[in-house]
XYZ file of C-alpha atoms in Angstrom:
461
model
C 62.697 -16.078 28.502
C 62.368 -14.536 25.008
C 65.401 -16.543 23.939
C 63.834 -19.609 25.158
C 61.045 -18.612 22.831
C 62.950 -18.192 19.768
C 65.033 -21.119 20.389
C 64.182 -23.193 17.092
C 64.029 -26.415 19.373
C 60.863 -24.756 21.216
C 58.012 -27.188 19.652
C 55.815 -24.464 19.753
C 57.382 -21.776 18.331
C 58.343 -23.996 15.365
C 55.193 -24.827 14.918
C 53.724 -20.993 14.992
C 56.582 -20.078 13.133
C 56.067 -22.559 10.324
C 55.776 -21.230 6.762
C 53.849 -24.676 6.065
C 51.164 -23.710 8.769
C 50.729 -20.389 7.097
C 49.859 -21.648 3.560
C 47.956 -24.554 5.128
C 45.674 -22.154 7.252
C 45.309 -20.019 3.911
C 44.147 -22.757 1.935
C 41.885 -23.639 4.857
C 40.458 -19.662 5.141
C 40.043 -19.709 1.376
C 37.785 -23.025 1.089
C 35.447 -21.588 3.280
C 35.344 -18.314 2.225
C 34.061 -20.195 -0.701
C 31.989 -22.091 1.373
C 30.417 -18.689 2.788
C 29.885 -17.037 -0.649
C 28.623 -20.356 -2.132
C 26.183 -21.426 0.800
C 23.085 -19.385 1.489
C 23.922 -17.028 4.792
C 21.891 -16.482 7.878
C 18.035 -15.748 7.125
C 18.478 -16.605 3.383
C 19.445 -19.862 4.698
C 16.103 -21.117 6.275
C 14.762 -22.224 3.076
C 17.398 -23.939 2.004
C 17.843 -25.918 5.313
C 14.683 -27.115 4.970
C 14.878 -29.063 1.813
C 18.437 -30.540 3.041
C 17.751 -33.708 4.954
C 17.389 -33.681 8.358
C 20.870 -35.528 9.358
C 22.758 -33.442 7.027
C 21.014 -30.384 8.061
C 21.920 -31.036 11.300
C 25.765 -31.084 10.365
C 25.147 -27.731 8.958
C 23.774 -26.138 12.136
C 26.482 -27.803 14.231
C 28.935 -26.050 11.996
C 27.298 -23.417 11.568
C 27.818 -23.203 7.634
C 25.188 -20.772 7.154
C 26.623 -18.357 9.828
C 30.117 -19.463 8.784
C 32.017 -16.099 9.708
C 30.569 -15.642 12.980
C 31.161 -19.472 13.999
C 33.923 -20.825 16.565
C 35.649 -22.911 14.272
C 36.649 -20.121 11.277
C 37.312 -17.631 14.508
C 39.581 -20.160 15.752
C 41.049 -20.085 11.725
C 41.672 -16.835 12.104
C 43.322 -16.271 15.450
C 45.657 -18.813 14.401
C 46.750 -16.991 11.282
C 46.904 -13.738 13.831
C 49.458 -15.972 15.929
C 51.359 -17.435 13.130
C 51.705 -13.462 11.301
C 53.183 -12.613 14.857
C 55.583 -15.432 15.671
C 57.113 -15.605 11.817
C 57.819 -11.522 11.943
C 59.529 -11.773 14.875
C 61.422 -15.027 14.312
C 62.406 -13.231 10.906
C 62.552 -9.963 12.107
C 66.498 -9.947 13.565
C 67.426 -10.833 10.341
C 66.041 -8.223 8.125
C 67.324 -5.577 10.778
C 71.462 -7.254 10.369
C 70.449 -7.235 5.934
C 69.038 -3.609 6.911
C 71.841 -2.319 8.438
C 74.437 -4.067 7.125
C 77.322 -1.944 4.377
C 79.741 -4.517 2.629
C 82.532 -3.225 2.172
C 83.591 -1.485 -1.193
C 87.386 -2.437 -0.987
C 86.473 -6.412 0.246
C 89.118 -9.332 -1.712
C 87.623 -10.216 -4.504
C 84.537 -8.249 -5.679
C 86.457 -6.394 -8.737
C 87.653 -10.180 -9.966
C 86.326 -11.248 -13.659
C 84.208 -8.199 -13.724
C 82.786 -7.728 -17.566
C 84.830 -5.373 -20.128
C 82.338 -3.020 -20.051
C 82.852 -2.500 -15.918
C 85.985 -1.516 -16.579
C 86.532 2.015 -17.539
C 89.593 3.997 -18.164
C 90.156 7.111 -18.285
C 92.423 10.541 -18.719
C 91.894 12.156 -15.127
C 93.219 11.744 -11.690
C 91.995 9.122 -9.145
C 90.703 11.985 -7.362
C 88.647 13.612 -10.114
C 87.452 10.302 -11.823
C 85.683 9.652 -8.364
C 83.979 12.488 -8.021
C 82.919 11.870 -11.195
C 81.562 8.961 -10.618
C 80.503 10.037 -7.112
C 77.998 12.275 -9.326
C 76.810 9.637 -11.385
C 75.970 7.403 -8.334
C 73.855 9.908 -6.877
C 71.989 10.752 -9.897
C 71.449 6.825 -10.037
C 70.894 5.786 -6.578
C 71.408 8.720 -4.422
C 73.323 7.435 -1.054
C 76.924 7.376 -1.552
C 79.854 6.722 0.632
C 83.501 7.392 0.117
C 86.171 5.482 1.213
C 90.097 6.874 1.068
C 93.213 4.841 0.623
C 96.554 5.443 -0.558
C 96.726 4.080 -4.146
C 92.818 4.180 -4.680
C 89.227 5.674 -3.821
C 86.525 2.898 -3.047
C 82.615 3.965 -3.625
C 79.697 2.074 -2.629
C 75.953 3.686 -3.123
C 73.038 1.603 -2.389
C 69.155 1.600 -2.486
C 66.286 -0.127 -1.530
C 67.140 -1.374 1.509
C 63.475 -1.412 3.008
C 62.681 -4.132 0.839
C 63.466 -6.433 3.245
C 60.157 -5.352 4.982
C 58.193 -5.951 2.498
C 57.124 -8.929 4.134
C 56.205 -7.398 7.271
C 53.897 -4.633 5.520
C 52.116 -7.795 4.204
C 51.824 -9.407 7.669
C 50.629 -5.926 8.900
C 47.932 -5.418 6.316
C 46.652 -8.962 7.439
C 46.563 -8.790 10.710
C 44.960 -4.930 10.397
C 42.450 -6.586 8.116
C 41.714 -9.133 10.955
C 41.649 -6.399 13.526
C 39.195 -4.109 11.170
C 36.948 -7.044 11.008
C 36.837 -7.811 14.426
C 35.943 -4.238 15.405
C 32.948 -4.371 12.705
C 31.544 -7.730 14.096
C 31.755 -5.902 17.932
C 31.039 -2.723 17.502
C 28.828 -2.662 14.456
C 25.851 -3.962 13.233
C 23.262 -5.027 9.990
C 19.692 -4.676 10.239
C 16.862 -3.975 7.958
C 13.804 -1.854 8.232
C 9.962 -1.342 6.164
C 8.934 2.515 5.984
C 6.239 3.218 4.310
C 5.651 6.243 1.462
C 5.141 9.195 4.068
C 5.910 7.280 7.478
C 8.699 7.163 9.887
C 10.798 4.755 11.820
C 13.305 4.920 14.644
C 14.323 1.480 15.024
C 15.557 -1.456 13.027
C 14.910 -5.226 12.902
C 18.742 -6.396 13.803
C 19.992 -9.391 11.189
C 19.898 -13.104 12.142
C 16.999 -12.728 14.820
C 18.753 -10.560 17.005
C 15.419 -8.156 17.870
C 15.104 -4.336 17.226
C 17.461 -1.664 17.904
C 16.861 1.895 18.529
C 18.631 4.480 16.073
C 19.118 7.363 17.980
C 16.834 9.711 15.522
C 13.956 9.268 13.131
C 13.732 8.269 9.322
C 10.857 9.774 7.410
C 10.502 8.630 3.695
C 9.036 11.836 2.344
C 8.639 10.116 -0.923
C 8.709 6.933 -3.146
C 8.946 6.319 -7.117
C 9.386 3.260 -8.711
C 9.433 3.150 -12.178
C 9.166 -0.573 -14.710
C 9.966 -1.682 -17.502
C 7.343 -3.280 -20.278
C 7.818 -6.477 -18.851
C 6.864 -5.354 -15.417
C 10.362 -5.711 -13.954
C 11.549 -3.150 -12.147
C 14.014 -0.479 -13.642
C 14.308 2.189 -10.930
C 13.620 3.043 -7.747
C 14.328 5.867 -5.329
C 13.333 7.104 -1.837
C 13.431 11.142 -0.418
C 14.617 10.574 3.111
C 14.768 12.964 5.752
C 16.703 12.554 8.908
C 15.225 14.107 12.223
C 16.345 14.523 15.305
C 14.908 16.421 18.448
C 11.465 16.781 16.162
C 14.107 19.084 13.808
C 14.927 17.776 10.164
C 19.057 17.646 9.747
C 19.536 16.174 6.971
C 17.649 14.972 3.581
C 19.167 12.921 0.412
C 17.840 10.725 -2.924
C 18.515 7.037 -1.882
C 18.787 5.118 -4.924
C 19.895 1.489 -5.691
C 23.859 1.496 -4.866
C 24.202 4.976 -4.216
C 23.398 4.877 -0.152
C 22.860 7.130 2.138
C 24.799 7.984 5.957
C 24.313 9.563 8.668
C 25.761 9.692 12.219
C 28.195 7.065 10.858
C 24.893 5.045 10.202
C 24.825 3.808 6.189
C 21.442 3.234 4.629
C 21.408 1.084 1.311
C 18.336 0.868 -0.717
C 17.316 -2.793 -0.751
C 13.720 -3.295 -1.958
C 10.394 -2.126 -1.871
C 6.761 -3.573 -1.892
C 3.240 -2.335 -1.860
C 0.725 -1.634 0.919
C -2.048 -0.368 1.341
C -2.298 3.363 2.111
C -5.584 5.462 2.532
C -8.784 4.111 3.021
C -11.636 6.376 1.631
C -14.584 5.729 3.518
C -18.529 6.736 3.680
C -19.969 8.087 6.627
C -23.818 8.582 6.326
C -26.062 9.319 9.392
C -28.221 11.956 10.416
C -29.054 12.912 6.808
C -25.261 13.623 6.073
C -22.739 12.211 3.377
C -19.046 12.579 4.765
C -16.079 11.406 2.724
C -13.150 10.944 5.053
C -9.395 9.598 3.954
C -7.527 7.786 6.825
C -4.207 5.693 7.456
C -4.428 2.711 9.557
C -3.736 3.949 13.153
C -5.414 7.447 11.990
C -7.846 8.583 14.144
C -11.118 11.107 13.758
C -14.149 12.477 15.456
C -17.634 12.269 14.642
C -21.178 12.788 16.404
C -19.335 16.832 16.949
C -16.434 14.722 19.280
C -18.773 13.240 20.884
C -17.641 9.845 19.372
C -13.799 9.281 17.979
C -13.366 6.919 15.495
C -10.040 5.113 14.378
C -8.363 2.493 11.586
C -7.529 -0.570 13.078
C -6.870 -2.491 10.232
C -6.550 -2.074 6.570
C -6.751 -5.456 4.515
C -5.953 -5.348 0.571
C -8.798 -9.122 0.527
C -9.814 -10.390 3.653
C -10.776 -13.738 3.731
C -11.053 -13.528 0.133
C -13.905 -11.140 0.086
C -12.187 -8.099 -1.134
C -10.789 -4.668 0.357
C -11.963 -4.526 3.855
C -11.537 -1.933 6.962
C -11.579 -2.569 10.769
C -13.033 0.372 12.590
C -12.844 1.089 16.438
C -15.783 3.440 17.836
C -15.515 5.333 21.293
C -17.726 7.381 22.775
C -17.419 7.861 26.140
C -16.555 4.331 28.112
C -18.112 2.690 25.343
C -16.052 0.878 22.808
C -16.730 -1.145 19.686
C -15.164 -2.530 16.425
C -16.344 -3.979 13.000
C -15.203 -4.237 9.731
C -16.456 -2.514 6.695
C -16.031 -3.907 3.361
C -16.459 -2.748 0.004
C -18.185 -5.485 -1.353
C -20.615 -5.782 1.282
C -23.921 -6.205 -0.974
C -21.803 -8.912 -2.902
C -21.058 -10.576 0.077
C -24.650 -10.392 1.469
C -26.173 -11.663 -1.217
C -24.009 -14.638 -1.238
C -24.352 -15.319 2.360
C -27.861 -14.093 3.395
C -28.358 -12.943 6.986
C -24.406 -12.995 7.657
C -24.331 -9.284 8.969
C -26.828 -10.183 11.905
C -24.901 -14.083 12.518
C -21.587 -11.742 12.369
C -21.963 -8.538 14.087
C -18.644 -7.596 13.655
C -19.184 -7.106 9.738
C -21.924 -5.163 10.594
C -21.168 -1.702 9.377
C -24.183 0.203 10.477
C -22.946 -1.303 14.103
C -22.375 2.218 15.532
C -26.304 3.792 15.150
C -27.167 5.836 13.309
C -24.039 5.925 11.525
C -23.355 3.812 8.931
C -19.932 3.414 7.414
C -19.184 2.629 3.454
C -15.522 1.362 1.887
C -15.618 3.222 -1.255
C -11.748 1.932 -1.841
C -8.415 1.919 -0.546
C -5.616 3.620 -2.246
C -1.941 1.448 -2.468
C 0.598 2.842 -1.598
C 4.383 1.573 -1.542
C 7.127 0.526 1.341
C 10.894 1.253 0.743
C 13.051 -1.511 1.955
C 16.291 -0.197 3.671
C 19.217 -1.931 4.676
C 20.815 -0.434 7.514
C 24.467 -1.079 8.907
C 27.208 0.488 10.912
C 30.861 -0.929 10.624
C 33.624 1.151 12.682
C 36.320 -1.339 11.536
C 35.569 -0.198 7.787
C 38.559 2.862 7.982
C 40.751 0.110 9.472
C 40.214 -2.326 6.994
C 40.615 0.151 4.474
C 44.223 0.573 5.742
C 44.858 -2.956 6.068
C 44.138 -3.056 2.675
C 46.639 -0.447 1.866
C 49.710 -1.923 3.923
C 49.019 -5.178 1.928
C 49.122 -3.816 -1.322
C 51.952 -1.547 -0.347
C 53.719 -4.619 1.032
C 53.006 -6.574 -1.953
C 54.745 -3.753 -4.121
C 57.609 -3.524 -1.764
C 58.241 -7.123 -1.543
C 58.603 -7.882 -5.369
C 58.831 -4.911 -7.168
C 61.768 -3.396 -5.229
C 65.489 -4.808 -3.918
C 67.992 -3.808 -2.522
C 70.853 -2.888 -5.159
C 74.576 -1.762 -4.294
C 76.846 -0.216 -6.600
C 80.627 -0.418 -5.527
C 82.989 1.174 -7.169
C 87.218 0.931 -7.190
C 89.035 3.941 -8.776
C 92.915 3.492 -9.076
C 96.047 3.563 -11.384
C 97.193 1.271 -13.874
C 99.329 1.357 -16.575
C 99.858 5.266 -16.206
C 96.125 5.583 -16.399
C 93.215 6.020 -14.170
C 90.646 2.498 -13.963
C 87.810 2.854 -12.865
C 85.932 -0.704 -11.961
C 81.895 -0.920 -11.452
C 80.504 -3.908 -9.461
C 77.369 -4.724 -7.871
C 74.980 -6.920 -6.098
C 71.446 -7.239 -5.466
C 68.794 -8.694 -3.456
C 66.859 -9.545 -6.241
C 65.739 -8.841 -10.055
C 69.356 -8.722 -11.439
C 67.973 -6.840 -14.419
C 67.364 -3.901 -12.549
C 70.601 -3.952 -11.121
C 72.107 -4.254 -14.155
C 70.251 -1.468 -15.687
C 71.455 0.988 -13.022
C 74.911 0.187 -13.652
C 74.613 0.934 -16.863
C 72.785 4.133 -16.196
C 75.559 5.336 -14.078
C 78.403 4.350 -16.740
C 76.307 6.011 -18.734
C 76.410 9.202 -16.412
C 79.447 9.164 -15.487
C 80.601 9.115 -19.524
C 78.362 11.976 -20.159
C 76.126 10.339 -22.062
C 73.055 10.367 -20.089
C 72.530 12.968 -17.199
């Protein structure tokens, strides 16, 4: 069966083993990784689809162009690069294990014919001792040396590089561990973003592309918030104090700051963006002859009337309905429950719209008798904007990354170079003759001949 598979005549493994499919599904991968970076992504998309028109935007969803990495089609790409790595490695694969193994002989017909003058050395010594001369040399040039023994001569051969010729399969690892990387990230990881305000606390995150909330596992607390402009008003810095919590205990704290993120329980937080809120409202309580001042959050709760009466923020509005800062207040006391909004403008508005506090009970803020309640202001306070993503396949990636380059370096920076090497009698002295070969680069096979002439003269060590 696995000969049938390699059998070149097998239509499909020709085809999966086709260099020409490889560059052609590379060209195809790169165009739409240009595509992806060019074209808007996901949520950033929506605007953009909109002022497409509608039959083209429709080609767009079917595609999915603005999801482009997640759709069928550029998964399909990419399983079909996975298949074609596979099936060219091991249709090549037998052959780099015979060039691998294989030792040409140093004493083959032929090899010391026409060799250049300065191959050709002669010299005072034995056979004997000129070899292990030049033994010497070839380790000091390419360390792995074998001997051969005959009657009238001595036969070297020292060679090096021979995992070159898996150069190319590094490569084809690093891809396919690249692919595999990125398919544990899309599985096992995720991207989400989340709003916490200056002094709150989250525990969940909005998922990316629509995909609802997640639970964290612990709590974020931004303890604090600076933001700092320039003269034009743009921004120039900005910086959250986080503090991690778990079981109502604080375990860890850190400075996020614009690309200098945060992690924690494998979990990276990136600071993103920011935006203001509002934070405290200050309000007025008079009744009963008393003047109280109280501060309060929206969702902050208080008593009045001696607990009698509890009174909480429902809503804090920066300019409802374009009448300025306004509160929403909830009053219970007892199985009674009511709400109205207070607003700081009130006298403004009154005067503008006589009799609207009796047609509109709810903006009534002397609703809860004898109590009356005042907006004296609300105090603005900033979100930080946190992006929020796991990716497991990051580490593997990372070593994809290195087998590529490594394979890269391998494949054309290094060859395999033999040195072979004939040492006999002639003419009542001892010749010794230098030959080589190389899988590639010449040069540098030619350079470490002449660093082990050199050696073996004495005139380099």
């Amino acid at each position: 069966m696995q000969e049938e598979k390699k059998n070149p005549k097998n239509p499909v493994w020709s085809f999966f083993s086709s260099v020409r499919l490889t560059l052609a599904l590379l060209i195809i991968i790169a165009l739409a990784a240009v595509i992806g970076t060019v074209v808007p992504q996901q949520e950033a998309a929506g605007e953009s689809l909109q002022k497409l028109p509608p039959a083209l935007a429709g080609i767009v969803k079917f595609l999915q162009v603005t999801d482009l990495y997640h759709s069928p089609w550029f998964l399909l790409l990419m399983g079909l690069l996975t298949v074609n790595l596979v099936v060219c490695s091991l249709n090549r694969l037998p052959v780099s294990l015979r060039l691998y193994r294989r030792r040409p002989g140093p004493d083959r017909p032929g090899l010391y014919d026409a060799l250049p003058p300065d191959r050709v050395l002669e010299a005072e010594g034995g056979v004997e001792a000129e070899a292990d001369r030049m033994e010497r040399a070839l380790r000091k040039t390419l360390g792995n040396v074998e001997r051969k023994q005959g009657d009238q001569a001595v036969w070297l051969a020292a060679h090096r590089g021979a995992w070159s010729y898996f150069g190319v399969y590094a490569v084809h690892a690093g891809v396919l561990v690249i692919i595999l990387g990125a398919v544990i990230g899309s599985i096992l990881g995720f991207d989400g973003h989340v709003n916490i305000p200056e002094g709150g606390s989250v525990d969940a995150i909005e998922l990316r592309g629509g995909k609802g909330e997640m639970k964290l596992g612990f709590e974020v607390r931004c303890d604090d918030f600076d933001v700092e402009f320039y003269d034009s008003g743009m921004p120039k810095l900005y910086r959250s104090d986080l503090s991690f919590m778990k079981g109502g205990e604080i375990r860890a704290r850190g400075v996020l700051m614009v690309n200098h993120p945060l992690e924690f329980e494998g979990i990276r937080f990136y600071q993103s963006t920011y935006g203001a809120v509002p934070g405290e409202a200050v309000l007025v309580i008079t009744g009963k002859g008393q003047r109280t001042v109280r501060r309060a959050r929206q969702g902050e709760r208080f008593d009045i009337e001696g607990g009698k009466a509890q009174v909480e923020i429902l809503r804090i509005e920066g300019n409802l309905m374009r009448m300025g800062p306004a509160v929403k207040i909830g009053v219970r006391e007892g199985d009674r429950a009511l709400s109205f909004w207070v607003f700081k403008f009130i006298d403004a508005i009154e005067e503008q719209n006589p009799g609207i506090t009796r047609q509109v009970p709810q903006f009534n803020a002397g609703l809860y008798r004898p109590y009356r309640f005042g907006l004296e202001g609300i105090e603005t306070s900033f979100y930080t904007g946190l992006k929020v993503n796991r990716d497991p396949g990051v580490p593997v990636v990372g070593t994809g990354a290195f087998l590529l380059v490594a394979g890269f370096l391998l494949t054309f920076f290094s060859s395999h170079r033999q040195i072979f090497v004939r040492v006999d009698r002639r003419n009542g002295k001892t010749r010794v003759s230098v030959a080589g070969q190389s899988s590639r680069d010449p040069a540098k096979l030619d350079r470490a001949v002449a660093r082990a002439v050199r050696i073996y003269r004495g005139e380099a060590s």
